């Protein structure tokens, strides 16, 4: 993160305490739907045992030539792909459309804000494309609420579902 910050690229870095993995973005949600969403979450993780993912590699969406989102990858995230796929199926009847792309386990580090030279940010991503940053256990998923502020979103946990 320090190298990205120092790159001079027009980036909005994610604050460390706000870093998370999004399995399914729901957007504006009626409070009355929360119990049904939590039930969908429970069904989506049914039979999935806790597992460990390795934080490794860096990249960008849609790609390094047209950077919009800078990310760090997650290896061993195959169970996350299955959970995300089931969440898509389980939340569609609740009015949440399917994503137009396959789920790719990652954690967003920064977003491009406006125009400007991204060459240095691209160099940082390429230099760390094969680096590993550690592991962490995945033993639950959370329904998060975000409140948008000028400083960035503030997340809070609405409900937690164990694996």
GROMACS .gro file of C-alpha atoms in nm:
model
  163
    1UNK     CA    1   0.000   0.000   0.000
    2UNK     CA    2   0.284   0.239   0.081
    3UNK     CA    3   0.429   0.193  -0.268
    4UNK     CA    4   0.091   0.261  -0.427
    5UNK     CA    5   0.045   0.568  -0.210
    6UNK     CA    6   0.391   0.692  -0.310
    7UNK     CA    7   0.331   0.620  -0.680
    8UNK     CA    8   0.163   0.955  -0.738
    9UNK     CA    9  -0.112   0.779  -0.935
   10UNK     CA   10  -0.467   0.915  -0.901
   11UNK     CA   11  -0.585   0.644  -0.662
   12UNK     CA   12  -0.836   0.623  -0.378
   13UNK     CA   13  -0.676   0.367  -0.145
   14UNK     CA   14  -0.896   0.147   0.071
   15UNK     CA   15  -0.833   0.218   0.439
   16UNK     CA   16  -0.684  -0.087   0.612
   17UNK     CA   17  -0.974  -0.117   0.859
   18UNK     CA   18  -1.219  -0.117   0.565
   19UNK     CA   19  -1.051  -0.399   0.369
   20UNK     CA   20  -1.290  -0.685   0.299
   21UNK     CA   21  -1.388  -0.946   0.043
   22UNK     CA   22  -1.724  -0.897  -0.131
   23UNK     CA   23  -1.901  -1.221  -0.218
   24UNK     CA   24  -2.218  -1.050  -0.344
   25UNK     CA   25  -2.296  -0.678  -0.363
   26UNK     CA   26  -2.660  -0.615  -0.279
   27UNK     CA   27  -2.687  -0.236  -0.294
   28UNK     CA   28  -2.981  -0.060  -0.130
   29UNK     CA   29  -3.172  -0.316   0.072
   30UNK     CA   30  -3.501  -0.299   0.258
   31UNK     CA   31  -3.465  -0.383   0.626
   32UNK     CA   32  -3.754  -0.629   0.594
   33UNK     CA   33  -3.546  -0.844   0.356
   34UNK     CA   34  -3.259  -0.894   0.600
   35UNK     CA   35  -3.395  -1.218   0.756
   36UNK     CA   36  -3.444  -1.369   0.409
   37UNK     CA   37  -3.095  -1.260   0.304
   38UNK     CA   38  -2.948  -1.421   0.616
   39UNK     CA   39  -3.138  -1.743   0.537
   40UNK     CA   40  -2.991  -1.729   0.184
   41UNK     CA   41  -2.645  -1.686   0.337
   42UNK     CA   42  -2.698  -1.990   0.560
   43UNK     CA   43  -2.803  -2.203   0.264
   44UNK     CA   44  -2.503  -2.077   0.066
   45UNK     CA   45  -2.250  -2.196   0.324
   46UNK     CA   46  -2.428  -2.520   0.418
   47UNK     CA   47  -2.175  -2.803   0.415
   48UNK     CA   48  -1.873  -2.574   0.373
   49UNK     CA   49  -1.605  -2.633   0.637
   50UNK     CA   50  -1.374  -2.354   0.751
   51UNK     CA   51  -1.069  -2.315   0.527
   52UNK     CA   52  -0.760  -2.100   0.481
   53UNK     CA   53  -0.679  -1.864   0.195
   54UNK     CA   54  -0.340  -1.729   0.098
   55UNK     CA   55  -0.311  -1.362   0.008
   56UNK     CA   56  -0.086  -1.352  -0.298
   57UNK     CA   57  -0.033  -1.168  -0.621
   58UNK     CA   58  -0.150  -0.829  -0.741
   59UNK     CA   59  -0.340  -0.717  -1.045
   60UNK     CA   60  -0.604  -0.485  -1.183
   61UNK     CA   61  -0.955  -0.491  -1.324
   62UNK     CA   62  -1.034  -0.495  -1.604
   63UNK     CA   63  -0.661  -0.545  -1.681
   64UNK     CA   64  -0.322  -0.375  -1.643
   65UNK     CA   65  -0.369  -0.170  -1.960
   66UNK     CA   66  -0.703  -0.022  -1.844
   67UNK     CA   67  -0.670  -0.005  -1.466
   68UNK     CA   68  -0.988   0.081  -1.273
   69UNK     CA   69  -0.949  -0.136  -0.962
   70UNK     CA   70  -0.621  -0.253  -0.806
   71UNK     CA   71  -0.639  -0.578  -0.611
   72UNK     CA   72  -0.451  -0.847  -0.422
   73UNK     CA   73  -0.543  -1.206  -0.503
   74UNK     CA   74  -0.660  -1.493  -0.284
   75UNK     CA   75  -0.525  -1.843  -0.347
   76UNK     CA   76  -0.717  -2.142  -0.217
   77UNK     CA   77  -1.038  -1.946  -0.261
   78UNK     CA   78  -1.226  -2.216  -0.451
   79UNK     CA   79  -1.475  -2.255  -0.163
   80UNK     CA   80  -1.539  -1.879  -0.192
   81UNK     CA   81  -1.627  -1.925  -0.559
   82UNK     CA   82  -1.883  -2.190  -0.464
   83UNK     CA   83  -2.030  -1.974  -0.187
   84UNK     CA   84  -2.053  -1.675  -0.421
   85UNK     CA   85  -2.221  -1.886  -0.690
   86UNK     CA   86  -2.477  -2.016  -0.440
   87UNK     CA   87  -2.537  -1.663  -0.307
   88UNK     CA   88  -2.614  -1.553  -0.663
   89UNK     CA   89  -2.877  -1.828  -0.692
   90UNK     CA   90  -3.018  -1.776  -0.344
   91UNK     CA   91  -3.053  -1.397  -0.366
   92UNK     CA   92  -3.189  -1.376  -0.720
   93UNK     CA   93  -3.545  -1.466  -0.608
   94UNK     CA   94  -3.517  -1.180  -0.356
   95UNK     CA   95  -3.474  -0.932  -0.640
   96UNK     CA   96  -3.094  -0.913  -0.659
   97UNK     CA   97  -2.976  -0.967  -1.016
   98UNK     CA   98  -2.689  -1.197  -1.102
   99UNK     CA   99  -2.351  -1.043  -1.171
  100UNK     CA  100  -2.256  -1.023  -1.536
  101UNK     CA  101  -1.917  -1.182  -1.468
  102UNK     CA  102  -1.767  -1.477  -1.284
  103UNK     CA  103  -1.661  -1.427  -0.923
  104UNK     CA  104  -1.285  -1.381  -0.881
  105UNK     CA  105  -1.161  -1.398  -0.519
  106UNK     CA  106  -0.974  -1.075  -0.449
  107UNK     CA  107  -0.945  -0.787  -0.206
  108UNK     CA  108  -0.963  -0.436  -0.348
  109UNK     CA  109  -0.663  -0.219  -0.258
  110UNK     CA  110  -0.754   0.097  -0.449
  111UNK     CA  111  -0.973   0.248  -0.718
  112UNK     CA  112  -0.869   0.492  -0.987
  113UNK     CA  113  -1.010   0.838  -0.925
  114UNK     CA  114  -1.013   1.052  -1.235
  115UNK     CA  115  -0.756   1.066  -1.509
  116UNK     CA  116  -0.383   1.074  -1.472
  117UNK     CA  117  -0.071   0.872  -1.521
  118UNK     CA  118  -0.102   0.515  -1.395
  119UNK     CA  119   0.239   0.398  -1.517
  120UNK     CA  120   0.397   0.391  -1.171
  121UNK     CA  121   0.097   0.208  -1.019
  122UNK     CA  122   0.119  -0.043  -1.304
  123UNK     CA  123   0.489  -0.094  -1.227
  124UNK     CA  124   0.412  -0.154  -0.859
  125UNK     CA  125   0.146  -0.414  -0.947
  126UNK     CA  126   0.378  -0.590  -1.191
  127UNK     CA  127   0.665  -0.592  -0.939
  128UNK     CA  128   0.446  -0.764  -0.679
  129UNK     CA  129   0.245  -0.992  -0.909
  130UNK     CA  130   0.402  -1.305  -0.755
  131UNK     CA  131   0.446  -1.192  -0.395
  132UNK     CA  132   0.274  -1.365  -0.104
  133UNK     CA  133   0.142  -1.172   0.195
  134UNK     CA  134   0.029  -1.441   0.437
  135UNK     CA  135  -0.277  -1.649   0.510
  136UNK     CA  136  -0.600  -1.608   0.700
  137UNK     CA  137  -0.877  -1.844   0.806
  138UNK     CA  138  -1.225  -1.818   0.660
  139UNK     CA  139  -1.476  -1.944   0.913
  140UNK     CA  140  -1.775  -1.713   0.858
  141UNK     CA  141  -1.942  -1.476   0.617
  142UNK     CA  142  -2.097  -1.146   0.713
  143UNK     CA  143  -2.379  -0.931   0.588
  144UNK     CA  144  -2.232  -0.582   0.589
  145UNK     CA  145  -2.401  -0.245   0.581
  146UNK     CA  146  -2.216   0.044   0.421
  147UNK     CA  147  -2.278   0.411   0.480
  148UNK     CA  148  -2.117   0.634   0.221
  149UNK     CA  149  -1.933   0.940   0.351
  150UNK     CA  150  -1.703   1.192   0.179
  151UNK     CA  151  -1.409   1.009   0.341
  152UNK     CA  152  -1.526   0.675   0.203
  153UNK     CA  153  -1.768   0.402   0.306
  154UNK     CA  154  -1.810   0.300   0.669
  155UNK     CA  155  -1.894  -0.068   0.711
  156UNK     CA  156  -2.076  -0.235   0.998
  157UNK     CA  157  -2.178  -0.597   1.046
  158UNK     CA  158  -2.552  -0.666   1.032
  159UNK     CA  159  -2.534  -1.044   1.069
  160UNK     CA  160  -2.268  -1.314   1.080
  161UNK     CA  161  -2.310  -1.672   0.954
  162UNK     CA  162  -2.051  -1.934   1.058
  163UNK     CA  163  -1.925  -2.202   0.818
   0.00000   0.00000   0.00000
